[in-house]
Coordinates of C-alpha atoms and ligand atoms in Angstrom, one line a residue:
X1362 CA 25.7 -13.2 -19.5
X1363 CA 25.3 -10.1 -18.1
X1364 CA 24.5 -7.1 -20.3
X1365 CA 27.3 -4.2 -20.3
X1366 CA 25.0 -1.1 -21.4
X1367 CA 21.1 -0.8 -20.4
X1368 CA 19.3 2.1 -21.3
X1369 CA 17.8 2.0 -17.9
X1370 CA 19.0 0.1 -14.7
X1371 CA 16.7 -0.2 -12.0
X1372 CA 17.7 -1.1 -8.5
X1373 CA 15.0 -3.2 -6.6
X1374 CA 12.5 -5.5 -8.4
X1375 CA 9.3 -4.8 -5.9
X1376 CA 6.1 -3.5 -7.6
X1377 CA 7.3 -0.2 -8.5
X1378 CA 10.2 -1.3 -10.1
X1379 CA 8.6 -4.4 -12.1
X1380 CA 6.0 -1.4 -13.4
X1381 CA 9.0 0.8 -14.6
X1382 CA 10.4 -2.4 -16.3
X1383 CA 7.5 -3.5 -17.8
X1384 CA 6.5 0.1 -19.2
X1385 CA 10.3 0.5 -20.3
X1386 CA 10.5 -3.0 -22.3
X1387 CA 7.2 -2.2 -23.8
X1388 CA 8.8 0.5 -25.5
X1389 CA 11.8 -1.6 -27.0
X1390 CA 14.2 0.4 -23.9
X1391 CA 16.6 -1.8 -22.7
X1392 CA 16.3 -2.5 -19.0
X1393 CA 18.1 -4.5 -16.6
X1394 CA 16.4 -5.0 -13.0
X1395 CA 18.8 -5.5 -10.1
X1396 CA 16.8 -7.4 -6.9
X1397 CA 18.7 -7.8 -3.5
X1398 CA 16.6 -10.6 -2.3
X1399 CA 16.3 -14.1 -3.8
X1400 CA 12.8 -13.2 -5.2
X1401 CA 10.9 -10.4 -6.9
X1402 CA 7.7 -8.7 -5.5
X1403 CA 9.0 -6.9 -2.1
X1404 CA 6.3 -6.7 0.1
X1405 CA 4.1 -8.7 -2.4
X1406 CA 4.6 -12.0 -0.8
X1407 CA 2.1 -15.4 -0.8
X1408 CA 2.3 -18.1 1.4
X1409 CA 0.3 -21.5 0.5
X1410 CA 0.8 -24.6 3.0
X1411 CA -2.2 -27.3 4.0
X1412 CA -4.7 -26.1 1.7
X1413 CA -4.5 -22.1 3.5
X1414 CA -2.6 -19.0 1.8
X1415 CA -1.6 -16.6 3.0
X1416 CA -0.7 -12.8 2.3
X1417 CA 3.0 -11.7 3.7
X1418 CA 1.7 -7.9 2.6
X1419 CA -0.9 -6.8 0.5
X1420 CA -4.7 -9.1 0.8
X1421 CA -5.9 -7.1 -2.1
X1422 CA -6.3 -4.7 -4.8
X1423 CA -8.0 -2.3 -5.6
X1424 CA -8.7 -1.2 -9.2
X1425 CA -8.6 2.6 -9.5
X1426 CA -7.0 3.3 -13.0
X1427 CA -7.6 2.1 -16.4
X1428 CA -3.5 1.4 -16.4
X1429 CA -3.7 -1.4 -13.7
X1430 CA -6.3 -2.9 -15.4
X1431 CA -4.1 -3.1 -19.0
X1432 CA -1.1 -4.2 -16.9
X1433 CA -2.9 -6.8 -15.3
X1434 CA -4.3 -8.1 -19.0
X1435 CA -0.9 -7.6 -20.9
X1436 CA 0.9 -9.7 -18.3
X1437 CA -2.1 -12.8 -19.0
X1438 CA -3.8 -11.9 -15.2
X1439 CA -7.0 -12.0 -16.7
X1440 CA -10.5 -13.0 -15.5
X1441 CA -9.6 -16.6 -15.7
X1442 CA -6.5 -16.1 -12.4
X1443 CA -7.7 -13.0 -10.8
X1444 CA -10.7 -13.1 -8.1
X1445 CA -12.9 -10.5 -7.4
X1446 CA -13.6 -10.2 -3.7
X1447 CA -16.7 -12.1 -2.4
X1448 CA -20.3 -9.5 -2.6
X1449 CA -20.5 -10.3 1.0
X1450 CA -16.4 -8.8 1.6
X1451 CA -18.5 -5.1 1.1
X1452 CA -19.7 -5.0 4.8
X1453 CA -16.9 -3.7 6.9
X1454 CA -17.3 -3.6 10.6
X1455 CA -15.8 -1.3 13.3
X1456 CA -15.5 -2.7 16.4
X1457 CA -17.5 -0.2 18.9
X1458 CA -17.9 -0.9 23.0
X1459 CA -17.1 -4.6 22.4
X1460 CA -19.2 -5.6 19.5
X1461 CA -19.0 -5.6 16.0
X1462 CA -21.4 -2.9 14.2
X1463 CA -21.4 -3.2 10.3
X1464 CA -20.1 0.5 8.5
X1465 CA -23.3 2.6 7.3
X1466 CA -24.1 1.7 3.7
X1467 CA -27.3 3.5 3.5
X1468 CA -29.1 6.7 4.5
X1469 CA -31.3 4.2 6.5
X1470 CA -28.5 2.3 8.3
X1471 CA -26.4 5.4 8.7
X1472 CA -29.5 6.8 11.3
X1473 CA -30.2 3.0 12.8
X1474 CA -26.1 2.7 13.1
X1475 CA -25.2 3.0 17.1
X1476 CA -21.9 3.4 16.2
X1477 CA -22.4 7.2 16.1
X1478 CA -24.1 9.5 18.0
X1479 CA -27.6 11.7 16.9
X1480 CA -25.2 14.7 17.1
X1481 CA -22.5 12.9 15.1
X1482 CA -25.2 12.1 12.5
X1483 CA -26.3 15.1 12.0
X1484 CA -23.0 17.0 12.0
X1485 CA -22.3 14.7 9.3
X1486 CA -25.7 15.4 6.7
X1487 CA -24.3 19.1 7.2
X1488 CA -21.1 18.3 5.5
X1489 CA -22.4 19.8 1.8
X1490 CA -23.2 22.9 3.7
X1491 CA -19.6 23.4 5.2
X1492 CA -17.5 26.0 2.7
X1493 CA -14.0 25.1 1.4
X1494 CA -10.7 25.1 3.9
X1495 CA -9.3 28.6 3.4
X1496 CA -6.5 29.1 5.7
X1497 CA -4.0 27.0 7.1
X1498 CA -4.3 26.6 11.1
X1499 CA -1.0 24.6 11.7
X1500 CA 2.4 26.2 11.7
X1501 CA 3.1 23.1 9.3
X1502 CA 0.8 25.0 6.5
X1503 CA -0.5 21.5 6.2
X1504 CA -4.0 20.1 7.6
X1505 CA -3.7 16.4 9.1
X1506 CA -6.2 13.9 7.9
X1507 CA -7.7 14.6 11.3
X1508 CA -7.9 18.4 11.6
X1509 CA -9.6 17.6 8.2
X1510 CA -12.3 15.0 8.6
X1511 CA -13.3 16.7 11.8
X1512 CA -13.6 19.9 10.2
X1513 CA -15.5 18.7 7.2
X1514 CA -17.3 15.2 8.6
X1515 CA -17.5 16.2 12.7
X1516 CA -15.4 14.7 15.5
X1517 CA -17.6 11.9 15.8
X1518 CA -17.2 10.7 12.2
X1519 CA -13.1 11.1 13.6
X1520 CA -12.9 8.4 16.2
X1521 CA -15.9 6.0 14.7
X1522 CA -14.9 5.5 11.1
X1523 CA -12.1 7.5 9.6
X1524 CA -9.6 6.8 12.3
X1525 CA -10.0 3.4 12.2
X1526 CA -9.6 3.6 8.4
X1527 CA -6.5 5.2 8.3
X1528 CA -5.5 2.4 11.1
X1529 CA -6.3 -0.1 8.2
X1530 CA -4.9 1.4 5.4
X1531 CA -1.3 3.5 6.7
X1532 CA -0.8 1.7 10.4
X1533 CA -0.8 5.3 11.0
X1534 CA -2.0 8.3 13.1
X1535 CA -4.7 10.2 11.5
X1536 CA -3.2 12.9 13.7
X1537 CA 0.2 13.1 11.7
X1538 CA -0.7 12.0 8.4
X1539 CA -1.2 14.9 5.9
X1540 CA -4.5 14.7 4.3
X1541 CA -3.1 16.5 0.6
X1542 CA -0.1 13.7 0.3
X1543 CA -1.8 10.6 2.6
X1544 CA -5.2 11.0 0.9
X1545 CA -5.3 12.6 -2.2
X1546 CA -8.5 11.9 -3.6
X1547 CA -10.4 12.7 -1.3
X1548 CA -8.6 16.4 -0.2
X1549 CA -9.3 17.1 -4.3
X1550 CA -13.2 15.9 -3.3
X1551 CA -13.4 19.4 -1.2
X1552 CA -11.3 21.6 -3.7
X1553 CA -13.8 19.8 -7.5
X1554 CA -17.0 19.3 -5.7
X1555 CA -17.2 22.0 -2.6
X1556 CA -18.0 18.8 -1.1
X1557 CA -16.8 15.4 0.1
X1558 CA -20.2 13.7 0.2
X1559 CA -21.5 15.2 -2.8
X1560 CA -17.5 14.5 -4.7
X1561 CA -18.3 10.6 -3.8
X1562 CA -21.8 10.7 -5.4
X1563 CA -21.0 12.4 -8.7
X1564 CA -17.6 10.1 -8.9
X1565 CA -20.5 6.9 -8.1
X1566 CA -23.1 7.9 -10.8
X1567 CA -19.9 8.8 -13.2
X1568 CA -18.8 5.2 -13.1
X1569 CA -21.5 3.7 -14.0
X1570 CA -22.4 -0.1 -13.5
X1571 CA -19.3 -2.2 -15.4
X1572 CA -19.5 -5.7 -14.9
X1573 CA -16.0 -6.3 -16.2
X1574 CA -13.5 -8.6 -13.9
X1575 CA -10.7 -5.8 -14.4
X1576 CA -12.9 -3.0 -14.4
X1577 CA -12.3 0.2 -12.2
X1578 CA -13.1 0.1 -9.0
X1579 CA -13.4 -3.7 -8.0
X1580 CA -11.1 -5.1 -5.6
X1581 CA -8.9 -8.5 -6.5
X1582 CA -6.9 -11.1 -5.3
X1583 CA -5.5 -14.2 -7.7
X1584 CA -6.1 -17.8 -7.5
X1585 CA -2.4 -18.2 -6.4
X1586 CA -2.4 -15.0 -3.9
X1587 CA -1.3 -11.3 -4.5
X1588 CA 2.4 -12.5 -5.3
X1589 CA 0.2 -13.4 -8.4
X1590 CA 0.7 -9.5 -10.1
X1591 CA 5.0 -9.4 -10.1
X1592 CA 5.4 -12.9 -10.8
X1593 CA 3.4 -12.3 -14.2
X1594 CA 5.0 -9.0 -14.9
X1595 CA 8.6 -10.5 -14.0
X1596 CA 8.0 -14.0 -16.1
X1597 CA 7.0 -11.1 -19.4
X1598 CA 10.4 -9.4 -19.1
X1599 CA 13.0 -10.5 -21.4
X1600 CA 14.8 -13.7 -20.0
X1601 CA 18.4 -12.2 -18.3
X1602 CA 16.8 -9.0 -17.4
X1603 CA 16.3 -9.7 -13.6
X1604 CA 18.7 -10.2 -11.5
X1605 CA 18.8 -11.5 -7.9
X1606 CA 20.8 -11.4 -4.8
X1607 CA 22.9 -8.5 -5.8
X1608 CA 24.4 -6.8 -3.6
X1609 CA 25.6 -3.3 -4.8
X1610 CA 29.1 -2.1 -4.2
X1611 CA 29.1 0.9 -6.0
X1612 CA 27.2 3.5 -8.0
X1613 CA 29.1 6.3 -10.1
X1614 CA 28.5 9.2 -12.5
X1615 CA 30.0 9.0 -15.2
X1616 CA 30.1 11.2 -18.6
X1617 CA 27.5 9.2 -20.4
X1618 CA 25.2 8.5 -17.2
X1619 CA 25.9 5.9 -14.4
X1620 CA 27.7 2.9 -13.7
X1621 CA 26.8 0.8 -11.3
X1622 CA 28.9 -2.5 -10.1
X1623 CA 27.3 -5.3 -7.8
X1624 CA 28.2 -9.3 -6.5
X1625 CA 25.8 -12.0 -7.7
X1626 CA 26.8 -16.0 -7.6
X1627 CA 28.0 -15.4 -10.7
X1628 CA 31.1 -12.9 -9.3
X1629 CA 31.6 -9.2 -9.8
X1630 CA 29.6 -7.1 -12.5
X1631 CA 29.6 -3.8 -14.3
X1632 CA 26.5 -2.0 -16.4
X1633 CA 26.1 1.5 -17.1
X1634 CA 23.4 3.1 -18.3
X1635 CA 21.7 6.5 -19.0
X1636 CA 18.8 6.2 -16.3
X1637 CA 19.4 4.8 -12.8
X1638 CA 15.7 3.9 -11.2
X1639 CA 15.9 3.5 -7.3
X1640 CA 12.7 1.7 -5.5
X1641 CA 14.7 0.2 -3.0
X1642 CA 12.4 1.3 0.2
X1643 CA 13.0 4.4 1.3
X1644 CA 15.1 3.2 4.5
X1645 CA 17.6 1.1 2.6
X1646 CA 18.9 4.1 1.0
X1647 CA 21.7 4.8 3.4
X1648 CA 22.7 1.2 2.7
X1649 CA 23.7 1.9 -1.1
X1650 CA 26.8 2.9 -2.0
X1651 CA 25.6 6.3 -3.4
X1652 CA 27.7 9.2 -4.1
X1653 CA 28.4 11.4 -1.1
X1654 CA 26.3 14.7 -2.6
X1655 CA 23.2 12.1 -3.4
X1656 CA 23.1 10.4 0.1
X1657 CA 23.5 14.1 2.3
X1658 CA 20.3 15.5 -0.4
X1659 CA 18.1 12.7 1.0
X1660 CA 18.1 12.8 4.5
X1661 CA 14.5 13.5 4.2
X1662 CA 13.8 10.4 2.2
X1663 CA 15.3 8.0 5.0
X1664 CA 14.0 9.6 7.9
X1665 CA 10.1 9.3 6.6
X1666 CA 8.7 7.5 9.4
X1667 CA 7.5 3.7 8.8
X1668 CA 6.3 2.1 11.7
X1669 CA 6.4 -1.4 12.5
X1670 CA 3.6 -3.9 11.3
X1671 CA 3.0 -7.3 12.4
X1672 CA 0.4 -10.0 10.2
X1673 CA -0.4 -13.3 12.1
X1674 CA -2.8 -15.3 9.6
X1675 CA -4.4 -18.1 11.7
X1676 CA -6.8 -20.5 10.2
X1677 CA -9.5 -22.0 12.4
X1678 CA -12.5 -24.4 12.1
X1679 CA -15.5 -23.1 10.9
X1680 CA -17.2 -24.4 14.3
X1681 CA -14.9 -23.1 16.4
X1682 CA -16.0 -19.0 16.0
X1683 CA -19.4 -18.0 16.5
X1684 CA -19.1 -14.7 14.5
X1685 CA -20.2 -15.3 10.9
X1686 CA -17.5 -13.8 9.9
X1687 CA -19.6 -12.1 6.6
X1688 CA -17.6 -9.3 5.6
X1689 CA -14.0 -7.3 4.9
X1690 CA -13.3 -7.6 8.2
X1691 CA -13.1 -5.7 11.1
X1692 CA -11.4 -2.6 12.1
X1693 CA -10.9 -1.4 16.1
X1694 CA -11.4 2.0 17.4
X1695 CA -8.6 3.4 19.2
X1696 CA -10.8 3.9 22.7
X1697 CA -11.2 0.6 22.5
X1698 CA -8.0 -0.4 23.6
X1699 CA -7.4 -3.5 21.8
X1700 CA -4.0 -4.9 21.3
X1701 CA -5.0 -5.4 17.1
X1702 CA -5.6 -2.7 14.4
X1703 CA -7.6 -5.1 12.8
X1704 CA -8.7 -8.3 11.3
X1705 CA -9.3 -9.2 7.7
X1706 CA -11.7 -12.1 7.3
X1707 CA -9.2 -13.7 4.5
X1708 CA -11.5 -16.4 3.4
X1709 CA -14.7 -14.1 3.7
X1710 CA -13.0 -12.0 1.2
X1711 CA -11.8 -14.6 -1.4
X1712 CA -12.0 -18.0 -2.1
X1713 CA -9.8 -20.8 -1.8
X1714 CA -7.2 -19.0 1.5
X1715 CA -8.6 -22.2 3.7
X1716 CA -9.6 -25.7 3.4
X1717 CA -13.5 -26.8 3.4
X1718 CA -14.6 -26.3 6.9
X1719 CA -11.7 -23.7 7.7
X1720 CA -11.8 -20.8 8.0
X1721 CA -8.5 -18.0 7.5
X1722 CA -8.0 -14.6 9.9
X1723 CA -5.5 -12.0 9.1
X1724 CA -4.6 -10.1 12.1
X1725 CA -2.7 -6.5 12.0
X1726 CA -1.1 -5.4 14.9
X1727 CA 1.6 -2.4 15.3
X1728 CA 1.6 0.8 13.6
X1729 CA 2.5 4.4 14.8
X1730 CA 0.1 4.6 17.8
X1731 CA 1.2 1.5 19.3
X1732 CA 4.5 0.1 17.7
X1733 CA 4.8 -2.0 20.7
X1734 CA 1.6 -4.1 19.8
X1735 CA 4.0 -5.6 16.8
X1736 CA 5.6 -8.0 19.3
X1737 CA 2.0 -9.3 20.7
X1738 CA 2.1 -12.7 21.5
X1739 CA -0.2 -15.4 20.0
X1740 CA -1.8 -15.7 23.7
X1741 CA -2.8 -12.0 23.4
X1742 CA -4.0 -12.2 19.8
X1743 CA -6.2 -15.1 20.4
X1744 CA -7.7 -13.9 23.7
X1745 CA -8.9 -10.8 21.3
X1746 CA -10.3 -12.9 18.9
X1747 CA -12.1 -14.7 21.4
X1748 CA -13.7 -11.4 23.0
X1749 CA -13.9 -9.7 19.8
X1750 CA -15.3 -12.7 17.6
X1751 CA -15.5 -15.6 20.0
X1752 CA -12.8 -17.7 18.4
X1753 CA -12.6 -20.8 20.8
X1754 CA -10.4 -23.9 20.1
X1755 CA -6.6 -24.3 18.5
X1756 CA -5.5 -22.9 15.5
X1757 CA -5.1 -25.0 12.7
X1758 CA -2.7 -22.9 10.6
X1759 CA -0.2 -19.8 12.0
X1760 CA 2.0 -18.0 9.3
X1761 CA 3.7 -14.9 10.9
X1762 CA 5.2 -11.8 9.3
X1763 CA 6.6 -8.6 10.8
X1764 CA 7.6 -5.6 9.0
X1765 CA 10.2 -3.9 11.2
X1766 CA 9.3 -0.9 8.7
X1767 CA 6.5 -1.6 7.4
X1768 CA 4.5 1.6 5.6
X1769 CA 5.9 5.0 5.1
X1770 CA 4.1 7.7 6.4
X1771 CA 3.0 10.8 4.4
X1772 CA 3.5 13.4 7.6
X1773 CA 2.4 16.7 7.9
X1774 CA 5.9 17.7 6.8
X1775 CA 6.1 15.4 3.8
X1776 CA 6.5 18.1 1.1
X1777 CA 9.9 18.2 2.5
X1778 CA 10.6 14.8 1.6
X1779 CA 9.3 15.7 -2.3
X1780 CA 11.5 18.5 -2.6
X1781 CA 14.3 16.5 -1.6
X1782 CA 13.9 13.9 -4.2
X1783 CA 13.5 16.7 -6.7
X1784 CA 16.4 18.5 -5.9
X1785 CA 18.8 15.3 -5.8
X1786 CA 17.2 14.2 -9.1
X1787 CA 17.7 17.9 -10.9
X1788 CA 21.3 18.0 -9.5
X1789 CA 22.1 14.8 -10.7
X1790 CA 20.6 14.3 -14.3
X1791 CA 19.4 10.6 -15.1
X1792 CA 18.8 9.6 -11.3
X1793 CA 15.3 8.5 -10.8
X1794 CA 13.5 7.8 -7.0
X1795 CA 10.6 6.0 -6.9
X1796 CA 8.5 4.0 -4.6
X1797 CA 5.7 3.6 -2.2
X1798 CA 7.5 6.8 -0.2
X1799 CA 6.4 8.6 -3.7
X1800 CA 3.3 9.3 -4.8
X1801 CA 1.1 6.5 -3.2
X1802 CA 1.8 3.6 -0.9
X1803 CA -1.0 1.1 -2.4
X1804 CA -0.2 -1.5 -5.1
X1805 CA -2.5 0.2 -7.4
X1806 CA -0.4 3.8 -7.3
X1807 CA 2.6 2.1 -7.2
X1808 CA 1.8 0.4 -10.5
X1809 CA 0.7 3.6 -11.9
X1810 CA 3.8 5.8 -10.9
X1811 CA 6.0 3.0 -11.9
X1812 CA 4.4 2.8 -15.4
X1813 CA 4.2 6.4 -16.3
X1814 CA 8.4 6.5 -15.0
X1815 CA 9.1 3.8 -17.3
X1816 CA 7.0 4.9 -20.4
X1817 CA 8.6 9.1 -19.6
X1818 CA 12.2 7.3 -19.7
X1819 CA 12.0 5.4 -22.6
X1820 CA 10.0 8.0 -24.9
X1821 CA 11.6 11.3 -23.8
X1822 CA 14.9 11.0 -24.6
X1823 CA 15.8 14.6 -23.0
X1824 CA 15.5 12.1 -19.7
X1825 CA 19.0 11.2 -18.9
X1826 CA 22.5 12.1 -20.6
Ligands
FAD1248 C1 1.7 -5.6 5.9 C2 1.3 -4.8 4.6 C3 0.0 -4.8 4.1 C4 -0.3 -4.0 3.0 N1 -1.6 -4.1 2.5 C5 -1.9 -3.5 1.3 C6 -3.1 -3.7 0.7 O1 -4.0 -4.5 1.2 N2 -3.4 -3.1 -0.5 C7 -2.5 -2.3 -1.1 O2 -2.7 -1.7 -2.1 N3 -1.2 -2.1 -0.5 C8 -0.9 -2.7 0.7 N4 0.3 -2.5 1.2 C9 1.3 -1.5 0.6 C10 2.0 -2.1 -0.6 O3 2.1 -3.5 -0.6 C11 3.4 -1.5 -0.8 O4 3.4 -0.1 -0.6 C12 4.0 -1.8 -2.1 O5 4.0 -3.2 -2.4 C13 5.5 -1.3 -2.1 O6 6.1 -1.7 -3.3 P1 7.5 -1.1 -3.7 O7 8.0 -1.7 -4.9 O8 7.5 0.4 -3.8 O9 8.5 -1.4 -2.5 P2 8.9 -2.9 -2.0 O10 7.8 -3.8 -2.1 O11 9.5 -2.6 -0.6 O12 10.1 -3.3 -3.0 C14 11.4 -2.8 -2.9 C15 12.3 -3.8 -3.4 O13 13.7 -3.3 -3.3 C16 14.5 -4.4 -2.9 N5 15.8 -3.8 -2.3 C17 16.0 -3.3 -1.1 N6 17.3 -2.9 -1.0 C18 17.9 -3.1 -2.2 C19 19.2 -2.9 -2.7 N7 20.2 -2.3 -2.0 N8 19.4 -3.2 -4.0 C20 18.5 -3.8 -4.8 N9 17.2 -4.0 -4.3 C21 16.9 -3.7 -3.1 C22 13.7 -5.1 -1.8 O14 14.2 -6.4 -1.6 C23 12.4 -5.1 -2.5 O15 12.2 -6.2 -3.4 C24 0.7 -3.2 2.4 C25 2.0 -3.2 2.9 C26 2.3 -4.0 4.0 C27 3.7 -4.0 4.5

């Protein structure tokens, strides 16, 4: 039976829109959850076959705010499921004229480290001394996470650590990225603490040592994989209150709010409700049925660029690499010319993603720079693993996933993008957009977005009709 009114409909049951449920139901709102697919989660996805798992999208997360943590607790994901990442998943290495050199975790390893030069080390121990950004240099009154590391950190700093990182995190070009919307928390570093080193070292004696499982600031995984987090939150909703494999035929205004009509197996059906959610990604938009004055207000939404991301997770025996493999993983510089943007070491990081003796890698390939890489072929991929990590012998596992659009990017012109959603939500009263192309593109800020849009909807009732 499909309810007739909800006070909120929200269309697309990935992370973001499981959070706005959950934060709605918590607050006795009535909300009905409208999935295209045949499962919740989105990009969360786990794969477990012959004793390996693997990650479709996310490996981890990371605990930033105090909400993910209750989320994770309320929904039963407590210390018992989740799995903090293994002590020895903190060394991260770049790859750096063919070999492997572990990131910096010290003032001593920082001057041992070849991976950057005695110029580049000293550019970067003047970074408390360098004053705040005052003017804007760009015609795009925006600074790129690149104009902004090299201004603050030194060019060297650039190409050996932070471009890689943004590699890892966005697939993206630290060129084109803005550093205000793509990184937030660290562009407020320079703007609270003058400084970005000095920022990090007051945030690190703030925290304090917390052993806690679901404390800030500890990354996690689940005994069952990531897919863990909106299987929970979906299996705490009311029974009836998700629906799958709807397909959406039409959305209208109407006096008390919106109606909106979709196809599921069980034939036609009709809801309205006062607040229409939307986290269906950000280029699926143009699929939905939306009115005519909605769909032209958010051209900037669907043209944010999201380049493609391939993840091949091979397992291997243990004797067949000669790299320990005792870390994150490893991420490439882009002078290196490799074919991969990186490699997790899956079963360094958490236990249980291969079987004794095994071991699991999770290779990235794609992104902005090199969309092309996407469609590598296993022959390439393991000829890099060979040079990179000497990986000899056959796979024993392969589990392949490519995201034709994988990660919105936060460009130099993203404000654009935020005024647009905005507007369209001002001009149309009780429309809500939300989503990784919103206000963060990890889990964590995903959760966090999507929990503070559910508990505003279902406590303010000036939200709406
Ligand atoms: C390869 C990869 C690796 C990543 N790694 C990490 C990581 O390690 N850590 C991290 O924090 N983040 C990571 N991310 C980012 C993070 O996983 C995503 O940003 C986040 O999961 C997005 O959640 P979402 O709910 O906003 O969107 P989605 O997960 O895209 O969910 C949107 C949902 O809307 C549905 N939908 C689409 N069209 C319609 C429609 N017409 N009607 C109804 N429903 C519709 C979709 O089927 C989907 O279920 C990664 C992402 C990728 C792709």
């Amino acid at each position: 039976m499909v309810q007739k009114y909800a006070d909120t409909i929200v269309l697309g049951a990935g992370i973001s829109g499981l959070s706005i449920a959950h934060a709605a139901h918590s607050h006795d709102h009535a909300v009905l959850l409208l999935e295209s697919s045949d499962q919740v989660g989105g990009s969360i996805q786990s794969y477990r076959a012959d004793g390996y798992l693997a990650e479709h999208g996310p490996n981890s997360i990371l605990i930033k705010d105090k909400q993910v943590a209750t989320l994770l607790t309320e929904v039963g994901l407590d210390a018992q499921e989740s799995q903090r990442a293994n002590n020895k998943a903190k060394k991260r290495y770049i790859v750096h004229q063919g070999q492997l050199h572990a990131m910096p975790s010290s003032p001593l390893t920082m001057i041992k480290t070849p991976l950057f030069s005695l110029g580049g080390k000293l550019r970067f121990a003047m970074e408390p001394f360098i004053g705040r950004y005052a003017e804007h240099k760009n015609g795009h009154n925006e600074e790129s996470f690149a104009d902004f590391v090299r201004r603050r950190l030194g060019a060297d700093m650039l190409t050996s650590a932070a471009g890689p990182f943004v590699s890892g995190i966005y697939a993206g070009d630290p060129e084109k990225l803005s550093v205000r919307h793509a990184f937030p928390r660290l562009w407020s570093l320079e703007d609270r603490y003058r400084s970005c080193i000095l920022g990090a070292i007051a945030l690190k004696l703030g925290a304090g040592g917390n052993s806690d499982q679901l404390a800030k600031g500890k990354m996690l995984s689940f005994r069952s994989g990531m897919h863990a987090i909106p299987k929970a939150i979906h299996d705490h909703l009311p029974h009836n209150s998700v629906k799958t494999q709807c397909a959406i035929t039409k959305i209208k205004k109407t006096n008390a709010g919106w109606s909106v009509c979709w196809n599921d197996i069980s034939g036609q059906q009709e809801t309205t409700c006062k607040n229409l959610v939307i986290t269906a990604p950000h280029h699926k938009l143009r699929d939905l049925p939306l009115p005519n004055s909605v769909f032209n207000g958010l051209t900037p939404v669907m043209s944010l660029d999201s380049p493609p991301v391939t993840s091949l997770v091979l397992g291997f025996k243990k004797e067949d690499i000669t790299h320990p493999l005792d870390g994150f993983g490893m991420l490439i510089k882009q002078s290196e010319n490799s074919r991969l943007l990186g490699v997790l070491f899956s079963s360094s990081m958490f236990d249980g993603r291969a079987p004794e003796g095994h071991v699991t890698l999770t290779c990235m390939m794609g992104g902005t720079i090199h969309p092309e890489y996407s469609e590598n072929s296993d022959e390439i991929v393991l000829a890099e693993l060979d040079r990179l990590l000497g990986v000899s012998g056959k796979p024993t596992f392969r589990h392949k996933i490519s995201w034709p659009r994988a990660i919105p990017q936060y460009g130099l012109d993203y404000q654009n993008t935020l005024d647009a959603m905005d507007e369209v939500e001002n001009n149309n009263p009780g429309l809500h957009f939300a989503g990784n192309y919103r206000g963060g593109i990890s889990v964590g800020d995903c959760i966090v977005n999507g929990l503070e849009l559910g508990t505003r909807l279902s406590t303010n009732e000036q939200q709406g009709f």
